[in-house]
C-alpha atoms as a PDB file:
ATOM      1  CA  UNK A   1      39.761 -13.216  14.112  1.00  0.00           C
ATOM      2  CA  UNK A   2      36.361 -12.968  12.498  1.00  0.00           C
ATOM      3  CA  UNK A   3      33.831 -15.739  13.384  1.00  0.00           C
ATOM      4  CA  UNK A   4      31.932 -16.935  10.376  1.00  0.00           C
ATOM      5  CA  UNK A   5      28.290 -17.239  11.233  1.00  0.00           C
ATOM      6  CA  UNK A   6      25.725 -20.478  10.404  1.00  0.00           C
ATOM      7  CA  UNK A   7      23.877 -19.578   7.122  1.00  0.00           C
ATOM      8  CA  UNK A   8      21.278 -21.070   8.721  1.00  0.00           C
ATOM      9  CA  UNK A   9      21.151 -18.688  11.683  1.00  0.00           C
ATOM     10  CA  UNK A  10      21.294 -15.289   9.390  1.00  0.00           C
ATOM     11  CA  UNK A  11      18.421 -16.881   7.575  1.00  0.00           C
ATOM     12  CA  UNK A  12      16.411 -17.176  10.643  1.00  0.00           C
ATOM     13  CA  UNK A  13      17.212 -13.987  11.967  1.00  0.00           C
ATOM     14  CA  UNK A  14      16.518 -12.496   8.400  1.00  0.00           C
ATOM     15  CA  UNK A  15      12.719 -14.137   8.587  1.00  0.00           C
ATOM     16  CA  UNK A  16      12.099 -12.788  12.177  1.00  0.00           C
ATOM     17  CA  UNK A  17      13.093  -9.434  11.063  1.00  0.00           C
ATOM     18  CA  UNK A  18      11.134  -9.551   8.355  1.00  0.00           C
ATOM     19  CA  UNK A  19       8.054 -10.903  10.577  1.00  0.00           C
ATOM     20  CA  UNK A  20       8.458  -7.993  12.463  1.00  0.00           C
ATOM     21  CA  UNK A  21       8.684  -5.367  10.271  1.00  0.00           C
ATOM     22  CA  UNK A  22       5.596  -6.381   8.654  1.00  0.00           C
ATOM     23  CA  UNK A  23       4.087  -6.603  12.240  1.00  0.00           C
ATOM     24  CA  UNK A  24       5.011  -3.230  12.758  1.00  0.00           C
ATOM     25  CA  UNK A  25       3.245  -2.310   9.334  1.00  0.00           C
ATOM     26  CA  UNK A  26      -0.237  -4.179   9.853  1.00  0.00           C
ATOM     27  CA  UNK A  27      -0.052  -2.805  13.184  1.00  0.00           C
ATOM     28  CA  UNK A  28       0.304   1.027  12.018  1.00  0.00           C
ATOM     29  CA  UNK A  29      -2.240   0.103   9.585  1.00  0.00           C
ATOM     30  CA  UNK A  30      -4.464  -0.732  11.846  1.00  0.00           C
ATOM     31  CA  UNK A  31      -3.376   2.358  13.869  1.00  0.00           C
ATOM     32  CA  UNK A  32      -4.534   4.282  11.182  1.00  0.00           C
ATOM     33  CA  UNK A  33      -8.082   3.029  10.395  1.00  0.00           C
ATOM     34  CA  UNK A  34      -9.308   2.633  14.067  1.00  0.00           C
ATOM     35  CA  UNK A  35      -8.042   6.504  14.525  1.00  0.00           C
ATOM     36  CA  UNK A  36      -9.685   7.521  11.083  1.00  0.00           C
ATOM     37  CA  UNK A  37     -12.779   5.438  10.631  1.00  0.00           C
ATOM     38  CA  UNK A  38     -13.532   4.405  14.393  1.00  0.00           C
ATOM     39  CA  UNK A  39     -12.513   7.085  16.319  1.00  0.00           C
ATOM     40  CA  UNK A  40     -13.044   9.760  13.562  1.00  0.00           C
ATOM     41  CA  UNK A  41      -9.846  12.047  14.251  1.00  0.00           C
ATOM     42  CA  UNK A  42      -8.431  14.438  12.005  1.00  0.00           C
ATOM     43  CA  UNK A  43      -5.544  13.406  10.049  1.00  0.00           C
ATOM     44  CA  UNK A  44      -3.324  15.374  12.486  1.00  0.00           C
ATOM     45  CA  UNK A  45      -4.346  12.959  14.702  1.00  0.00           C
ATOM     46  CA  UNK A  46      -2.442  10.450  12.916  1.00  0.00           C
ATOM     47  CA  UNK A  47       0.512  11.930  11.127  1.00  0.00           C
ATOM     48  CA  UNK A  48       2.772  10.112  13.095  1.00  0.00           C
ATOM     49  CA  UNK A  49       2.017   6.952  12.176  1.00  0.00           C
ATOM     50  CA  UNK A  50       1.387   7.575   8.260  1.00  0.00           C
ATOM     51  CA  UNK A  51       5.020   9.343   8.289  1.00  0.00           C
ATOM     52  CA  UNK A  52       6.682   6.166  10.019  1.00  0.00           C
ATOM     53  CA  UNK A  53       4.836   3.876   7.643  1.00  0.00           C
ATOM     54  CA  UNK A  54       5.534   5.476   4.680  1.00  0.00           C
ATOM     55  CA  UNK A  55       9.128   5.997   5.210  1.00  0.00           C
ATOM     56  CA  UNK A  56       9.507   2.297   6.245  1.00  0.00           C
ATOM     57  CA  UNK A  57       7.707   1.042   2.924  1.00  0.00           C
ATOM     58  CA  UNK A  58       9.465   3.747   0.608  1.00  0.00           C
ATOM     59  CA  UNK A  59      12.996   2.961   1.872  1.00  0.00           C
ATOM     60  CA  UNK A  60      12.662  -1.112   2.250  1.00  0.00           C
ATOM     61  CA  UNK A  61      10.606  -0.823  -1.407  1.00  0.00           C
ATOM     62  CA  UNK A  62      13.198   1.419  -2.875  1.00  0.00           C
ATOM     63  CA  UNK A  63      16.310  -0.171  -1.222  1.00  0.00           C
ATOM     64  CA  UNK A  64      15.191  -3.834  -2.085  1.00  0.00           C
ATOM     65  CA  UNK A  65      14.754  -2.401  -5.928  1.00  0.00           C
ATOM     66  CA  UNK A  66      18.224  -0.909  -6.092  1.00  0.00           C
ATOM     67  CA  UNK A  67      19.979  -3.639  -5.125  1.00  0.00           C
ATOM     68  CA  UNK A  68      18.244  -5.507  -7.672  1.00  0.00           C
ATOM     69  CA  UNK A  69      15.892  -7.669  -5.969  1.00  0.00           C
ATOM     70  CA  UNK A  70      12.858  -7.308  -8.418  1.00  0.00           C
ATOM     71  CA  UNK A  71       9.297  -8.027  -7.438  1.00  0.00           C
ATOM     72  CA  UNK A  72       8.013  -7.726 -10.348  1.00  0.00           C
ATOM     73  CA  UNK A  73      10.232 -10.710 -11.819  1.00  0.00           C
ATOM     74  CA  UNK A  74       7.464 -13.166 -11.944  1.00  0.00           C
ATOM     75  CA  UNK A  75       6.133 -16.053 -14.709  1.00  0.00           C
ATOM     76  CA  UNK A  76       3.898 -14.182 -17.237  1.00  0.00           C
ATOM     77  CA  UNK A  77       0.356 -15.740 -15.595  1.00  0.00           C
ATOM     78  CA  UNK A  78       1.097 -13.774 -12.211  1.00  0.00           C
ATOM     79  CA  UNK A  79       1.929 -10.409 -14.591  1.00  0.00           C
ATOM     80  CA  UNK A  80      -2.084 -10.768 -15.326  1.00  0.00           C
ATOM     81  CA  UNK A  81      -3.004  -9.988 -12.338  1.00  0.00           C
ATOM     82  CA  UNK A  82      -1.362  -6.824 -11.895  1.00  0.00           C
ATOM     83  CA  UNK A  83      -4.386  -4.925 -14.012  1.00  0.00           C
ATOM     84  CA  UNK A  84      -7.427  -6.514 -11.915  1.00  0.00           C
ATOM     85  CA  UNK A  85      -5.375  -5.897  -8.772  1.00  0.00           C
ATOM     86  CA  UNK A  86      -5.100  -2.312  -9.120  1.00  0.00           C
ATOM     87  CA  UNK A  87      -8.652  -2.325 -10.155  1.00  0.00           C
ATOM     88  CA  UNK A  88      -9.702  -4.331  -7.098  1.00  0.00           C
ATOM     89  CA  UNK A  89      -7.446  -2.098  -4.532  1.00  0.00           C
ATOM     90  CA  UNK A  90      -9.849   1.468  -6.242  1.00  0.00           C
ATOM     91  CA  UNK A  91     -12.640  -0.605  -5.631  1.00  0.00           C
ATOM     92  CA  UNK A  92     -11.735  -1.047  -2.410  1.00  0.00           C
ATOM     93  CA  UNK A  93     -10.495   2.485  -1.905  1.00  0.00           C
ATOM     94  CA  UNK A  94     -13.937   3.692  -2.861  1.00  0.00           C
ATOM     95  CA  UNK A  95     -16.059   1.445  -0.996  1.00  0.00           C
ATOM     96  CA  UNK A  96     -14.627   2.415   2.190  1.00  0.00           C
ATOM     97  CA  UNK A  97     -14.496   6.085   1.464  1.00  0.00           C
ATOM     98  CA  UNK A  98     -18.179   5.597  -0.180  1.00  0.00           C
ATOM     99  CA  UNK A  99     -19.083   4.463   3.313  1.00  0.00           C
ATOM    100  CA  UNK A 100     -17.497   7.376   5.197  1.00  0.00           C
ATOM    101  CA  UNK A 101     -18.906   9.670   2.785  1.00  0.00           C
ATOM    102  CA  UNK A 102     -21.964   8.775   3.163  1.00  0.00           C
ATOM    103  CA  UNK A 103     -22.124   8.225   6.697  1.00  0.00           C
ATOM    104  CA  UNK A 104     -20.721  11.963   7.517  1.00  0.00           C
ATOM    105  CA  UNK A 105     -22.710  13.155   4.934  1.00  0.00           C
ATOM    106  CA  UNK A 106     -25.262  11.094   4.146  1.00  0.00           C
ATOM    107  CA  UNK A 107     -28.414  14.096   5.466  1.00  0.00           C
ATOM    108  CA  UNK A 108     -27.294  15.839   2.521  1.00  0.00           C
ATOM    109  CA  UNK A 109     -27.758  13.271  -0.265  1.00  0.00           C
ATOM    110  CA  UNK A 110     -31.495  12.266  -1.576  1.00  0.00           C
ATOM    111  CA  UNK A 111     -30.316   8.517  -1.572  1.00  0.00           C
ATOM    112  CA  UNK A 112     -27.565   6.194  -2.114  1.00  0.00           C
ATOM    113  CA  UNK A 113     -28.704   6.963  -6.206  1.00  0.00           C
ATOM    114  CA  UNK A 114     -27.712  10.915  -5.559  1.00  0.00           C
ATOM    115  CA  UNK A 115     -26.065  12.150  -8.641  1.00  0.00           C
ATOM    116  CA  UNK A 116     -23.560  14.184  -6.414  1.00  0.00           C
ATOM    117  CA  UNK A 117     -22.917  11.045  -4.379  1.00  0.00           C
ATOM    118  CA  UNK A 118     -22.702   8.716  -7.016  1.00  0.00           C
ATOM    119  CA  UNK A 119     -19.954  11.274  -9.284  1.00  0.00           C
ATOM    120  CA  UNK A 120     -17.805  11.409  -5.784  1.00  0.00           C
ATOM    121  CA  UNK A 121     -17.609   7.053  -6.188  1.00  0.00           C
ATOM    122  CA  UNK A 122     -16.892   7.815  -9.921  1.00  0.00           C
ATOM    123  CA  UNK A 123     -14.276  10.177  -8.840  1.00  0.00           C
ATOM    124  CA  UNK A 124     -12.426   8.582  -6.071  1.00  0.00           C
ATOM    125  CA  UNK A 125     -12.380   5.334  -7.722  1.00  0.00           C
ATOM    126  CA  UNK A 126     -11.036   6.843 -11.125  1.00  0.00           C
ATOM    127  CA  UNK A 127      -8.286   8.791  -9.054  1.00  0.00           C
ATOM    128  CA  UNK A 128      -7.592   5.775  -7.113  1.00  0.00           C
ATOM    129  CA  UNK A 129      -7.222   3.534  -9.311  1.00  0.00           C
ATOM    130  CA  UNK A 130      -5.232   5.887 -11.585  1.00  0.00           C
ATOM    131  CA  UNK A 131      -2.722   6.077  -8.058  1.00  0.00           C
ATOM    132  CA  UNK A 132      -2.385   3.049  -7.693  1.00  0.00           C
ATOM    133  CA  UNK A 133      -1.404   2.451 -11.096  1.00  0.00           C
ATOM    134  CA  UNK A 134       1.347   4.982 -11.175  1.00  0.00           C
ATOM    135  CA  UNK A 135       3.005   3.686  -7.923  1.00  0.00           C
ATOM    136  CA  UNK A 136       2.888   0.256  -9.539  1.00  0.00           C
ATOM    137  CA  UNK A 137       4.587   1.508 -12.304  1.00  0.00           C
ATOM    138  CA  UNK A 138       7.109   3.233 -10.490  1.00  0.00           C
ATOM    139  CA  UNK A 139       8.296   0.302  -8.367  1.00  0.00           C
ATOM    140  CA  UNK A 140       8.419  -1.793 -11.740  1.00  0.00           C
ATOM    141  CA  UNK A 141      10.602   0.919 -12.988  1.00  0.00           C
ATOM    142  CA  UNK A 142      12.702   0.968 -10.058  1.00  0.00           C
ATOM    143  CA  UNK A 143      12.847  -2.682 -10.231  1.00  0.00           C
ATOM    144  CA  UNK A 144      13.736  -2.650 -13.601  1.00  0.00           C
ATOM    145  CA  UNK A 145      16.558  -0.107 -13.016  1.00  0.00           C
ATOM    146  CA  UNK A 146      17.865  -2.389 -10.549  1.00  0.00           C
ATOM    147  CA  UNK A 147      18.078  -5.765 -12.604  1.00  0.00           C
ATOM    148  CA  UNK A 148      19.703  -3.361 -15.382  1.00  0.00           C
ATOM    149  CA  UNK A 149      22.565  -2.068 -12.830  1.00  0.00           C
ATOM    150  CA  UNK A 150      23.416  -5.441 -11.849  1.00  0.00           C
ATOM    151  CA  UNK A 151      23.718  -6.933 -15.272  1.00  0.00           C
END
């Protein structure tokens, strides 16, 4: 015979789960930039971590969308945020690589003004914000897809 659980009690046990996953995420994250910015390894140093990280976000981000749980599906005022968020996360992106740039290579600029310096900020934060972009546009797509195969 099966025994029917408390909804109560798969609710709880859904919340810890989910606590710990994104534990395990900040955690890794953290991982990463102590062994990349702190520590200055190579990124061979660290593979391990961005493989299990990535895998965990693409398969919970991608499995969530399929099954049609969109998080995307929000009121039209929290839509307009999705533009100055992806500009905000390049701006980020380039201020802490504009910091490691410069601090590795800083002898070789004439200033924080340097033209060469100054294109490499241009660069990363065009490229990064153009990345970010895209990946936000795929999960909406994969959202989308998802909503569209339930109903």
């Amino acid at each position: 015979m099966k025994k029917n659980k408390d909804e109560r009690t798969v609710q709880l046990n859904n919340k810890i789960q989910s606590e710990g996953f994104a534990l395990m995420i900040g955690l890794l994250a953290l991982s990463i930039f102590i062994k990349s910015y702190i520590w200055d390894m190579s990124p061979s140093e660290y593979t391990a971590e961005l493989a299990v990280m990535a895998i965990a976000i693409l398969y919970i981000t991608i499995r969530s969308s399929t099954l049609g749980f969109n998080s995307f599906d929000y009121p039209m005022n929290t839509k307009k945020f999705i533009v100055p968020s992806t500009i905000a996360i390049g701006l980020l992106i380039t201020i802490i690589n504009g910091v490691r740039n410069f601090s590795l290579y800083g002898d070789k600029y004439t200033g924080i003004t340097d033209v060469h310096f100054l294109a490499v900020l241009g660069f990363t934060f065009v490229s990064a914000t153009i990345f970010i972009g895209v990946i936000i546009g795929a999960l909406y797509s994969i959202g989308e897809f998802g909503q569209k195969r339930l109903g």
